[in-house]
Short mmCIF file of C-alpha atoms and ligand atoms in Angstrom, two decimals:
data_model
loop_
_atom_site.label_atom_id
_atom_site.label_comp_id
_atom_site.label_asym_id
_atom_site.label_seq_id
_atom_site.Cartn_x
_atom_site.Cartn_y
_atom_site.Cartn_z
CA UNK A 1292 101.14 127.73 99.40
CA UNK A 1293 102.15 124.42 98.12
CA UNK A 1294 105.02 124.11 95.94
CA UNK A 1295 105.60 122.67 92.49
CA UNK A 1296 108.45 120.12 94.29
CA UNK A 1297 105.58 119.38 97.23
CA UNK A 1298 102.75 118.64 94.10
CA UNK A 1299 102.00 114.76 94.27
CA UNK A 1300 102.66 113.34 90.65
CA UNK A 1301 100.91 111.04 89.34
CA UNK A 1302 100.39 107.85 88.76
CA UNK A 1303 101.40 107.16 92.31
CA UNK A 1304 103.29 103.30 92.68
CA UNK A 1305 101.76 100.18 94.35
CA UNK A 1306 102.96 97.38 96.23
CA UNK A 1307 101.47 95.05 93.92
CA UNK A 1308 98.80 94.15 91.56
CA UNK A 1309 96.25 93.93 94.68
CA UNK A 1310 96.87 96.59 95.84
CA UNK A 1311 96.30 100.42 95.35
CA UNK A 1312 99.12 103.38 96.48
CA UNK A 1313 99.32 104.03 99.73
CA UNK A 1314 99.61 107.93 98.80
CA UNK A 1315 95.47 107.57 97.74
CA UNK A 1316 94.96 107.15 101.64
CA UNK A 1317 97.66 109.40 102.68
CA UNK A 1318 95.83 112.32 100.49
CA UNK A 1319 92.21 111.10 101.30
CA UNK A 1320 93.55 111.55 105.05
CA UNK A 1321 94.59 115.56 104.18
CA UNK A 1322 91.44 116.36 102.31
CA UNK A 1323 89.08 114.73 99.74
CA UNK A 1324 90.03 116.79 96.48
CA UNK A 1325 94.20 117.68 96.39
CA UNK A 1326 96.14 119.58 94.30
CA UNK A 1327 98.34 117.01 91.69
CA UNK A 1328 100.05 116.64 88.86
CA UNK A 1329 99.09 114.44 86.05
CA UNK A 1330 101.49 112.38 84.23
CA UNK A 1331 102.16 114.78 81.73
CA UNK A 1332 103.34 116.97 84.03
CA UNK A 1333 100.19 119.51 84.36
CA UNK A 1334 98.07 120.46 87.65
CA UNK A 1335 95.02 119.13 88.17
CA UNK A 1336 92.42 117.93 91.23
CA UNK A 1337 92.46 114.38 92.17
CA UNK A 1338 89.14 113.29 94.17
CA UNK A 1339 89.91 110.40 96.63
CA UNK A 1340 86.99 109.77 98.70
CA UNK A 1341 83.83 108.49 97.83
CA UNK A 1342 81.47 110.86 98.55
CA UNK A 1343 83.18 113.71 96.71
CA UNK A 1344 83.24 111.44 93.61
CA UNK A 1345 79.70 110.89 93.94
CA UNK A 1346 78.69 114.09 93.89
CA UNK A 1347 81.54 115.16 90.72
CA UNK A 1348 80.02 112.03 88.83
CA UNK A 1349 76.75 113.11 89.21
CA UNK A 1350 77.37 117.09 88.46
CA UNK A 1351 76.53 118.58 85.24
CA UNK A 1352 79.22 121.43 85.41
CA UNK A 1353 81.78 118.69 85.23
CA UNK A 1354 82.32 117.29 81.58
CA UNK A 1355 85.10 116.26 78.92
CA UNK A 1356 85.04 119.02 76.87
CA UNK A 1357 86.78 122.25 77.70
CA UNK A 1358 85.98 125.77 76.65
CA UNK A 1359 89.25 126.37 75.70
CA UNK A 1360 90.91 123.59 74.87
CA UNK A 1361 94.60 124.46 73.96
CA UNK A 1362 94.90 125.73 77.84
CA UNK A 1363 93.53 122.51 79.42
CA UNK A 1364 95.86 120.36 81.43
CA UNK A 1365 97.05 117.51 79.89
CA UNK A 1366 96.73 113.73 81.57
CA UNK A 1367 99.62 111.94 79.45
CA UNK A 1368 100.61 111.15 75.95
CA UNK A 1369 98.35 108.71 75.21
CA UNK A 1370 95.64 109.53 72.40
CA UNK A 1371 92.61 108.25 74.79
CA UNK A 1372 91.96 110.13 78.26
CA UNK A 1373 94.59 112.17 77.37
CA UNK A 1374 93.00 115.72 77.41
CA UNK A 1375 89.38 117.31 76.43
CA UNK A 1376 87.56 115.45 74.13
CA UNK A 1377 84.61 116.83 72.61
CA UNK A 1378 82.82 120.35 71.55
CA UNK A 1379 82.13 122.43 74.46
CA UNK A 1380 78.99 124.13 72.95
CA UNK A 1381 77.31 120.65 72.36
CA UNK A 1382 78.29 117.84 74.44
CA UNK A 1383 75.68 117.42 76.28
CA UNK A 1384 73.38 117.00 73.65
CA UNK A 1385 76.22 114.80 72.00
CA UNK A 1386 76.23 112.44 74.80
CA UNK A 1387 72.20 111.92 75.26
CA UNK A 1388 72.59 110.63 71.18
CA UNK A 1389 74.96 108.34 71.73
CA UNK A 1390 73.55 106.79 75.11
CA UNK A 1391 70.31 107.12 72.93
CA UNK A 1392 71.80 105.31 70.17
CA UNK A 1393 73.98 102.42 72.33
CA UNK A 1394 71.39 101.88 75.36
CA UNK A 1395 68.95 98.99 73.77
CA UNK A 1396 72.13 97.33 71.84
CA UNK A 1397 73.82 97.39 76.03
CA UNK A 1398 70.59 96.90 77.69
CA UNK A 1399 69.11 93.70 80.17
CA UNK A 1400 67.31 91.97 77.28
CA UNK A 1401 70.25 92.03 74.99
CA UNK A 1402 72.21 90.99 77.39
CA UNK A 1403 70.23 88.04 78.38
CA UNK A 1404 70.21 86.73 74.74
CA UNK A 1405 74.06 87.12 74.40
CA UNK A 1406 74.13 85.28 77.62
CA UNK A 1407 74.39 81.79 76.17
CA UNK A 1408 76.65 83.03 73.35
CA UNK A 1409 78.71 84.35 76.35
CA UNK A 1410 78.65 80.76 77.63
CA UNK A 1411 79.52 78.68 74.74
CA UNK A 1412 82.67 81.54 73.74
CA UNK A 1413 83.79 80.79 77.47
CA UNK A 1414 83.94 77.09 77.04
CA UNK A 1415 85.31 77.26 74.35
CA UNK A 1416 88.70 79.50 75.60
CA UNK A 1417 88.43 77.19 78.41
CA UNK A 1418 89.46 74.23 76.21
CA UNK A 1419 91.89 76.12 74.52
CA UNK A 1420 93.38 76.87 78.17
CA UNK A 1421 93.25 73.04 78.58
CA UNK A 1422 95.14 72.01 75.48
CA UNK A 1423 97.69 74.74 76.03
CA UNK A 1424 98.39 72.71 79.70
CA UNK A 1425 98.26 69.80 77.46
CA UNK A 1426 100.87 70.13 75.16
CA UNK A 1427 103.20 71.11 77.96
CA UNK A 1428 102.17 69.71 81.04
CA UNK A 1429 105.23 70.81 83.08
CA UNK A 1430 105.18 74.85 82.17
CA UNK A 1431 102.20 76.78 83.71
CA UNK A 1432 99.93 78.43 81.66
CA UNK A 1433 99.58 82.36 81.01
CA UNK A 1434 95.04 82.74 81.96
CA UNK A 1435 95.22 86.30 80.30
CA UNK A 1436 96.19 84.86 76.66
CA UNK A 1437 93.65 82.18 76.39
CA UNK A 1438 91.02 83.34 78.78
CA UNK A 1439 91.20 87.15 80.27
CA UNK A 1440 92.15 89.07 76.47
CA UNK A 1441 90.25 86.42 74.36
CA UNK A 1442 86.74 86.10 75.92
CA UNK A 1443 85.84 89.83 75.83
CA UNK A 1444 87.47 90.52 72.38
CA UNK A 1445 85.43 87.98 70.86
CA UNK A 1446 82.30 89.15 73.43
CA UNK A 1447 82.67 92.76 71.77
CA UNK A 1448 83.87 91.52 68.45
CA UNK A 1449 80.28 89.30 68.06
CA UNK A 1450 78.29 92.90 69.46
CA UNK A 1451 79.69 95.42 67.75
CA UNK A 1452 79.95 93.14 64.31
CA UNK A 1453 84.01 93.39 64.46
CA UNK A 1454 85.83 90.57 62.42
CA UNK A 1455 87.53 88.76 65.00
CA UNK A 1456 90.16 87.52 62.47
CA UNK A 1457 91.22 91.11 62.43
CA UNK A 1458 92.12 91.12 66.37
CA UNK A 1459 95.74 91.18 66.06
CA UNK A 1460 95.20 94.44 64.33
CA UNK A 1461 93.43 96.57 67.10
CA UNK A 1462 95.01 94.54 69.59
CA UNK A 1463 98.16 96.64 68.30
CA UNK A 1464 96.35 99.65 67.88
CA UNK A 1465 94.43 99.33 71.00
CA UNK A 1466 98.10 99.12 72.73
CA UNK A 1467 99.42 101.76 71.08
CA UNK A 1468 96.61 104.21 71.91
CA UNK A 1469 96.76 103.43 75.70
CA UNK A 1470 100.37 104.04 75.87
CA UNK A 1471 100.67 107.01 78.35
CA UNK A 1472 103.77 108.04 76.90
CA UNK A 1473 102.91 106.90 73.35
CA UNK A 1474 102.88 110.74 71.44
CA UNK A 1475 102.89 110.71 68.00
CA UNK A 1476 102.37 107.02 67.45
CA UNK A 1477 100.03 106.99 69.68
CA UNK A 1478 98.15 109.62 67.58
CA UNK A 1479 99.09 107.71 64.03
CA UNK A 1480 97.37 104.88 65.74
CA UNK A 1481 94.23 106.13 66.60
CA UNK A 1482 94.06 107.77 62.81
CA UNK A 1483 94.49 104.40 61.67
CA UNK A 1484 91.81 102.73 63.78
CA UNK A 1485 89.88 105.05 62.86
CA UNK A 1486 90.30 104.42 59.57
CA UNK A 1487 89.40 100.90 60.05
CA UNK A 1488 86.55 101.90 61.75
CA UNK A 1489 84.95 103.92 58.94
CA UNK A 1490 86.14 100.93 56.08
CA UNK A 1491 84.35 98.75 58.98
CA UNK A 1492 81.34 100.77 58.47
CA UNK A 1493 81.04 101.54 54.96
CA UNK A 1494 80.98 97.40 54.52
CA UNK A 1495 77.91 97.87 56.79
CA UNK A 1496 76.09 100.66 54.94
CA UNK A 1497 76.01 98.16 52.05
CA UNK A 1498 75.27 95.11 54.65
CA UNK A 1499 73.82 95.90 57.47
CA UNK A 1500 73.50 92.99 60.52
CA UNK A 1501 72.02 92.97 63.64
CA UNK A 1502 75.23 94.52 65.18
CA UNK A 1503 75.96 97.49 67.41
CA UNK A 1504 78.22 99.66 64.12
CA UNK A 1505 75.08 98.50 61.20
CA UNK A 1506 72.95 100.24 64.51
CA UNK A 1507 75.40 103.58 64.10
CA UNK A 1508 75.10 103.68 60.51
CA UNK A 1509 71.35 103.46 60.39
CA UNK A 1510 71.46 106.66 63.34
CA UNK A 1511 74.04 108.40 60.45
CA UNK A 1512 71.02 108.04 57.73
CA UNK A 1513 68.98 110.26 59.64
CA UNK A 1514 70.77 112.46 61.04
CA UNK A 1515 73.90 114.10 59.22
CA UNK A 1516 75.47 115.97 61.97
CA UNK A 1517 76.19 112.53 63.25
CA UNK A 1518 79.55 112.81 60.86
CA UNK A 1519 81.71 109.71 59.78
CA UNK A 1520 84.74 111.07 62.31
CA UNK A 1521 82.12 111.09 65.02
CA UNK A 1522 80.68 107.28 63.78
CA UNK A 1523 84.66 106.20 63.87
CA UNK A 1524 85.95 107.87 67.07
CA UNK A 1525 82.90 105.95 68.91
CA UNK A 1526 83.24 102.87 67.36
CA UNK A 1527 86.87 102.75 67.97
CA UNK A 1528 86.26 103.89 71.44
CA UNK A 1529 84.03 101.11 72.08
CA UNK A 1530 85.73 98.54 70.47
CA UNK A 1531 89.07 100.02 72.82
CA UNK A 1532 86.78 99.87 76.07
CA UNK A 1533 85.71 96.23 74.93
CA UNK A 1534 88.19 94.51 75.80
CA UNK A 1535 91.04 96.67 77.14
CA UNK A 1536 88.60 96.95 80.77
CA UNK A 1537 86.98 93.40 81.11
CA UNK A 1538 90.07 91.74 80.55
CA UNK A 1539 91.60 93.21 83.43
CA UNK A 1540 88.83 92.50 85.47
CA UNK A 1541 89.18 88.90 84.72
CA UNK A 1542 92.70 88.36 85.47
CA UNK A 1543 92.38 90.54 88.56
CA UNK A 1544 89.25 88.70 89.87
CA UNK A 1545 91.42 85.46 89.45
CA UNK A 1546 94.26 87.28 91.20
CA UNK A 1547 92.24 88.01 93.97
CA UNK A 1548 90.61 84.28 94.53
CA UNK A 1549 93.96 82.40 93.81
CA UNK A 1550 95.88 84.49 96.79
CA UNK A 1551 94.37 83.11 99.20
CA UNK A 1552 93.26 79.03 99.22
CA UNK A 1553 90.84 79.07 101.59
CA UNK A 1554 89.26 82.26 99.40
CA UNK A 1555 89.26 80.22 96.57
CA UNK A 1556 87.91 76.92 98.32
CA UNK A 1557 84.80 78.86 99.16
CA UNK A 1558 84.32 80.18 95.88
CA UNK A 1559 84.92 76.56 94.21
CA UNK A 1560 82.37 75.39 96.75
CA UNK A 1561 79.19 77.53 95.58
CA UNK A 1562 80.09 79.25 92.46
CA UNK A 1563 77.10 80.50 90.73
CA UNK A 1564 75.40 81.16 94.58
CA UNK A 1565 78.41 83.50 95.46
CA UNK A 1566 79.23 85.15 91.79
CA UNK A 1567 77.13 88.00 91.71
CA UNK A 1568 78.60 89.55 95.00
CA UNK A 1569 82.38 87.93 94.45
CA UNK A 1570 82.22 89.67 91.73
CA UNK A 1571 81.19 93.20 93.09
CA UNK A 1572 83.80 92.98 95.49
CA UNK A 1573 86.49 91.98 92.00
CA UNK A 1574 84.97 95.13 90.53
CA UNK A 1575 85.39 97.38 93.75
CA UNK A 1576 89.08 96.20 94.46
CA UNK A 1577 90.47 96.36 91.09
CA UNK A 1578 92.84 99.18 90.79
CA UNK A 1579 92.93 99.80 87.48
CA UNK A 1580 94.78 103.28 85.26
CA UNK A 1581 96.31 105.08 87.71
CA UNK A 1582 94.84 108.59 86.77
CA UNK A 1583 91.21 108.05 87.34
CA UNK A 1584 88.61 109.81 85.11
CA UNK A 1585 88.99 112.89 84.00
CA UNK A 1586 86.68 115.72 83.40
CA UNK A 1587 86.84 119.66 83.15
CA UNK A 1588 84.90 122.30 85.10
CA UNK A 1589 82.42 124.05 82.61
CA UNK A 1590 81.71 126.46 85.36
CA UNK A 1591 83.38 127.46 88.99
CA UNK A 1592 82.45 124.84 91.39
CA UNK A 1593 82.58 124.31 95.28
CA UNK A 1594 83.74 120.42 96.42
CA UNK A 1595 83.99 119.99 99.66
CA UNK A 1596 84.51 123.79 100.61
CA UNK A 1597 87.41 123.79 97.53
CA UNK A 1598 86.99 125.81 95.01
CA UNK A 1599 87.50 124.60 91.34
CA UNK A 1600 87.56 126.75 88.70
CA UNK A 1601 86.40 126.82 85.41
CA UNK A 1602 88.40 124.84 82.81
CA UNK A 1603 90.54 123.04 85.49
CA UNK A 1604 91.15 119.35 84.86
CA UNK A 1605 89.60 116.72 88.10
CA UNK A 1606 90.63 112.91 88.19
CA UNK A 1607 87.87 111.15 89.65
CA UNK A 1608 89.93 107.62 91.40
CA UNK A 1609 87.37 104.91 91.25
CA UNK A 1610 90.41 103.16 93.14
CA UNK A 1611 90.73 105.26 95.91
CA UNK A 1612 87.05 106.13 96.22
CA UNK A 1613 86.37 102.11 96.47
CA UNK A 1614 88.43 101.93 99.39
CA UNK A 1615 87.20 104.86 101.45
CA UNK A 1616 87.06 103.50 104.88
CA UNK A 1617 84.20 105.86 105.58
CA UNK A 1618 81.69 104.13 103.64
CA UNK A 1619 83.55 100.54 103.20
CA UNK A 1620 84.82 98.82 106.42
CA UNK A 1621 88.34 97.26 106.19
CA UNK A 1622 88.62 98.73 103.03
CA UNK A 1623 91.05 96.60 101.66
CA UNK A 1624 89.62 93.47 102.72
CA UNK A 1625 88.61 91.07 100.09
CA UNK A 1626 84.67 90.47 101.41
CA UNK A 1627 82.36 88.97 99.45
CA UNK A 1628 79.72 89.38 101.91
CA UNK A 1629 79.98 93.27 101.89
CA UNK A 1630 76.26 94.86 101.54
CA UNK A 1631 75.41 96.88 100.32
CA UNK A 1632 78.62 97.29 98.33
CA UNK A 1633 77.75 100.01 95.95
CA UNK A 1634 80.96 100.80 94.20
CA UNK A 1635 82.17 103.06 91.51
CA UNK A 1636 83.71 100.84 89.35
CA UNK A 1637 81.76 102.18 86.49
CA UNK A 1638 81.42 105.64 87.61
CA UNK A 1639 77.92 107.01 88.24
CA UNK A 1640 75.42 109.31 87.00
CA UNK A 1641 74.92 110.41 83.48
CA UNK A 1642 78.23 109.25 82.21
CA UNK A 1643 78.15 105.43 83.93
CA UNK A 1644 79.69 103.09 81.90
CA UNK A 1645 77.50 101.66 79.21
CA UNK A 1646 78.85 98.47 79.29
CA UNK A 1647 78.56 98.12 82.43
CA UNK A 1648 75.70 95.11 82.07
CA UNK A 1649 77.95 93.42 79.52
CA UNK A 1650 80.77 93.39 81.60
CA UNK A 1651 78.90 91.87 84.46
CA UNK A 1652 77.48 89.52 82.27
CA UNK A 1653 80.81 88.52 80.99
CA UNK A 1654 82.26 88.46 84.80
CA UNK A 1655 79.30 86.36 86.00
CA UNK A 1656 79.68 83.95 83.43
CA UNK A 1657 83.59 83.46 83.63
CA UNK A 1658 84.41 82.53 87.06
CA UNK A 1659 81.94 79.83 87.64
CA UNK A 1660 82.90 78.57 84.32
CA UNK A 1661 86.68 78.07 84.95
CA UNK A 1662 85.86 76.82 88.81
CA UNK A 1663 83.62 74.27 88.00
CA UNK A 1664 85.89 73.35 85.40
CA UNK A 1665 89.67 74.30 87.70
CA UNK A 1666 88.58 73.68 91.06
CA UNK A 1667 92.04 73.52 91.86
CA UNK A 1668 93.42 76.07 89.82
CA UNK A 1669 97.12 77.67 91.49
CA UNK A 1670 99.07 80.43 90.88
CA UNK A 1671 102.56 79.30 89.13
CA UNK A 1672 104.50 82.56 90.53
CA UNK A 1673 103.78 84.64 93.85
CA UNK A 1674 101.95 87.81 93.21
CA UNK A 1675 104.68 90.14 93.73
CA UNK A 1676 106.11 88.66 90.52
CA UNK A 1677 103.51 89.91 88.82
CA UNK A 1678 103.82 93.17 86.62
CA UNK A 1679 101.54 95.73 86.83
CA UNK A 1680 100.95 98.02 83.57
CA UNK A 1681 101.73 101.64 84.68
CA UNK A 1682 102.15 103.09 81.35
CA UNK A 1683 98.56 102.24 80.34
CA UNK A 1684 95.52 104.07 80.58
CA UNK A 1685 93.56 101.08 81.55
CA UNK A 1686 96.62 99.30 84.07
CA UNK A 1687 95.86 95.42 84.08
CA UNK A 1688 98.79 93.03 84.53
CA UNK A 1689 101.53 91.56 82.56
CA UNK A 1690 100.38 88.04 83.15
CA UNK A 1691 98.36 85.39 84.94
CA UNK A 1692 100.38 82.32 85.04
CA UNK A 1693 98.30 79.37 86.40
CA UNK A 1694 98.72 75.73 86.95
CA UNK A 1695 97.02 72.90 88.04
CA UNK B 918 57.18 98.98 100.01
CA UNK B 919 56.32 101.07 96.99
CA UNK B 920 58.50 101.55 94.09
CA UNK B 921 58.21 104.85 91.70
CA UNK B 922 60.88 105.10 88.96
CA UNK B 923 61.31 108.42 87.10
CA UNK B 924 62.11 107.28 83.59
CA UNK B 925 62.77 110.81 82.29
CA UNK B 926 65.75 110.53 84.46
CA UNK B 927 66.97 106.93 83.94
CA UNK B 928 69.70 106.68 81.57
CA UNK B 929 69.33 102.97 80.63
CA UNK B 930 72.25 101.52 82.63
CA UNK B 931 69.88 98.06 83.74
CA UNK B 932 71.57 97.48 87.06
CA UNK B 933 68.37 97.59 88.73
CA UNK B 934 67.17 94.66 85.95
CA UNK B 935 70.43 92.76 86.60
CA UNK B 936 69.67 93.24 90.82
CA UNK B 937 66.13 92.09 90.56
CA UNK B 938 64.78 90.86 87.21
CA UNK B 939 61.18 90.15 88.49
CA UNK B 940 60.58 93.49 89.37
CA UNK B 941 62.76 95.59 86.88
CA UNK B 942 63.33 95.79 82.74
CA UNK B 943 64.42 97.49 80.15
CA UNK B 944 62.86 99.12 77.49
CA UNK B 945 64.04 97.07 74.40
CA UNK B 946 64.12 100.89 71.99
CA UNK B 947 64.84 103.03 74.58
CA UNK B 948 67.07 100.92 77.52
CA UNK B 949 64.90 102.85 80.03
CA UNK B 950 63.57 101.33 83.15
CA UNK B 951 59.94 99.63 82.87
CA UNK B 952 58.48 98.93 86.32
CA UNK B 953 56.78 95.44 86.08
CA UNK B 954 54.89 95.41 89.37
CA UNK B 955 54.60 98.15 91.31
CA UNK B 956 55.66 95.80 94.84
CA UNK B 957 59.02 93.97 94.80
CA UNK B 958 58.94 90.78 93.07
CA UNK B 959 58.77 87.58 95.78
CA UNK B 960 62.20 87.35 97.28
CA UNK B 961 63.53 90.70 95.53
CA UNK B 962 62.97 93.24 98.38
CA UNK B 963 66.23 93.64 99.34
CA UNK B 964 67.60 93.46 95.77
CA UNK B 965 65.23 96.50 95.04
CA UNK B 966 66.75 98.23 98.11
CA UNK B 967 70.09 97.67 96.51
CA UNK B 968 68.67 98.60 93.23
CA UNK B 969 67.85 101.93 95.17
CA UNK B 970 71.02 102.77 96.14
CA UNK B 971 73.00 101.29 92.84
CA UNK B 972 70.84 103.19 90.71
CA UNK B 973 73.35 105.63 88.62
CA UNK B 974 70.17 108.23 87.64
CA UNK B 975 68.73 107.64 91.37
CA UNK B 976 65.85 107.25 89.53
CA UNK B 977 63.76 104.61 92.00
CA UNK B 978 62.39 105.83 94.45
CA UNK B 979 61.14 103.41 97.59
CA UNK B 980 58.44 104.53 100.05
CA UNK B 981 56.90 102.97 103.10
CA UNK B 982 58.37 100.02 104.92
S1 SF4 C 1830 69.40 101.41 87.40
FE1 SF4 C 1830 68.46 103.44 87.27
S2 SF4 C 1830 69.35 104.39 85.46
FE2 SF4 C 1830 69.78 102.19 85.33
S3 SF4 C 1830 68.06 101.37 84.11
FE3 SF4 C 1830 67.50 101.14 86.25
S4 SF4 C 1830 66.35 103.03 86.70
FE4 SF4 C 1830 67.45 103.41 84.81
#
């Protein structure tokens, strides 16, 4: 029997932004699902290796609801991954309407015509990067505030139809939501974006555009179970995702080219020939919350010869699963030439990320962009001087301070 | 090589348009896979192999060689 004092807690701590806790390989080692605790201080399963989180991805008896919600575990204090989301009785048929509703506004052809819009946004924080070097040429520059939080806040602002004048606004309520710890503010924040969101949408009931929320109203005319709580928690939820995720992945991606010259060099050398797999291998080595995804057992399930049982609460680590030695050699290698590299970055099955497209889009356009443009770009500080965000849902760093 | 995709299955993600764009799109209404040649494109075959195993839904199938 383990112990309560022996029960790993999580989130586990890192060596630096780069990397991911040793303890993910230490567990993956033992077994592929363990016994943890979450943040908050309940029990739950944490799946390490990759197969196992292949299969829990892809299995229907795994979901975010829970049949009895007031017993489920916790995850933290935060008012996003936090605990069951969702009616237990109809998520399923919850989900297929909204990946119904969101798939053609996410999907390759939009995508392709945002492309350009994409490119012109990115020049445009790239000359804002330039005139911040500008106006003090001696003091590095920070990449996340005038590239990495920018670019996909206006990307998501111009999709979903989000005034990007209002940014500073669910920038602080994006924050506040994410807070692990965050409790009751946490909460009064996501009432209040929610809020927004539903002033947000009533504008678009009276206007609609060719945007991703005037979309969700027009689903809401036809069908009235679709209720304005349901129309804000999604929109907030997107708008959250947005730019909360890609932004990480852009100053990680940088992170992980500006480590190592010679890395970088080759990049600089070929951009657009080497994006699309650089920027697999960004996705596959960014360690990102330190939780993982969470879902409940809707019925008792057998992983790997463990038995779950209904109602528990399983992480899923995209981090630890992207570094499973048995399907990735030198796991921790950064290796652009690793194929196939079929990673879980946006989970799989049902549930994968819808944004996944956009977010590759976004990636694919970036780091050309600010190569051609920086082929000498330099970190300012060494990486271990470089906070990590442990008390957010989504991680990212503190800052990306280049020079050049 | 012969592709089969199983739309009823496909839940829109695109990565197989994004992996090989002369052989793969998407449904503008629905975001579900439309096959547009049963063969890979010229120069996608291995992209469609990756498309294979990236697919989310495992909804593309490959057979022969
Ligand atoms: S990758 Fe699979 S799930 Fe995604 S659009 Fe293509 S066929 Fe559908």
């Amino acid at each position: 029997m383990t112990t309560t004092e022996q029960t790993p807690r999580l989130p586990f701590s890192r060596g630096n932004a780069l990397e991911i806790a040793p303890d993910y390989e230490a567990l993956r080692r033992q077994a592929p699902v363990s016994r943890v605790l979450t943040p908050a201080g309940d029990p739950a399963w944490l799946i390490t290796s990759y197969e196992e989180a292949k299969e829990v991805f892809r299995d229907k008896r795994f979901g975010r609801s829970h049949p009895a919600p007031e017993q489920a575990s916790r995850i933290s204090y935060a008012a996003v991954q936090d605990g069951p989301s969702g009616d237990f009785e109809s998520e399923e048929r919850e989900h297929k309407r909204m990946r119904r509703m969101l798939a053609p506004a996410f999907s390759a052809p939009r995508m392709r015509a945002l492309g350009d819009r994409i490119a012109e946004l990115t020049d445009r924080c790239l000359d804002d990067l330039q005139a911040a070097r500008d106006a003090d040429p001696g003091a590095p520059v920070d990449l996340t505030d005038f590239l990495a939080f920018p670019l996909p806040v206006l990307v998501i602002c111009e999709l979903l139809g989000v005034p990007y004048e209002d940014r500073e606004k669910f920038r602080g309520l994006s924050e506040r939501i994410a807070m692990m710890d965050g409790g009751e503010d946490a909460q009064a924040a996501m009432t209040e974006f929610k809020a927004y969101m539903t002033e947000l949408a009533e504008a678009k009931r009276a206007d609609p555009q060719p945007d991703v929320i005037s979309d969700m109203v027009a689903v809401q005319a036809d069908d009235p179970t679709f209720t304005d709580d349901d129309l804000a928690r999604m929109g907030a939820g997107l708008l959250f995702a947005g730019h909360e995720t890609t932004s990480t992945r852009i100053a990680m991606g940088t992170l992980f080219l500006l480590t190592d010259t010679a890395r970088r060099d080759r990049f600089a050398a070929d951009p657009e020939g080497q994006v699309a797999q650089t920027v697999e291998e960004i996705l596959r080595l960014t360690a990102t919350s330190g939780t993982g995804l969470l879902r409940y057992a809707h019925e008792d399930v057998e992983v790997a010869g463990i038995r779950i049982t209904r109602g528990d609460a399983v992480l899923i680590s995209s981090d630890a699963a992207n570094r499973d030695e048995a399907v990735f050699a030198d796991p921790d290698e950064f290796d652009p030439d690793r194929t196939p590299n079929v990673h879980l970055a946006f989970g799989t099955g049902a549930h994968v990320c819808i944004g996944a497209n956009l977010a590759r889009t976004e990636l694919r356009t970036v780091f050309p962009k600010l190569f051609r443009r920086f082929p000498g770009l330099r970190l300012a500080v060494g990486i271990d001087e470089i906070g990590v965000r442990t008390n957010r849902v989504a991680g990212g760093v503190d800052r990306v301070p280049v020079e050049w | 090589m012969k592709i089969t995709t199983d739309t009823a299955s496909c839940v829109a993600s695109g990565q197989c348009v994004l992996l090989a764009p002369g052989t793969f799109d998407q449904d503008e209404e629905t975001g579900t896979v439309v096959l547009l040649t049963g063969e890979p494109a010229a120069g996608e075959e291995e992209a469609v192999r990756q498309a294979e195993l990236t697919c989310p839904a495992a909804a593309i199938r490959l057979t022969g060689s």
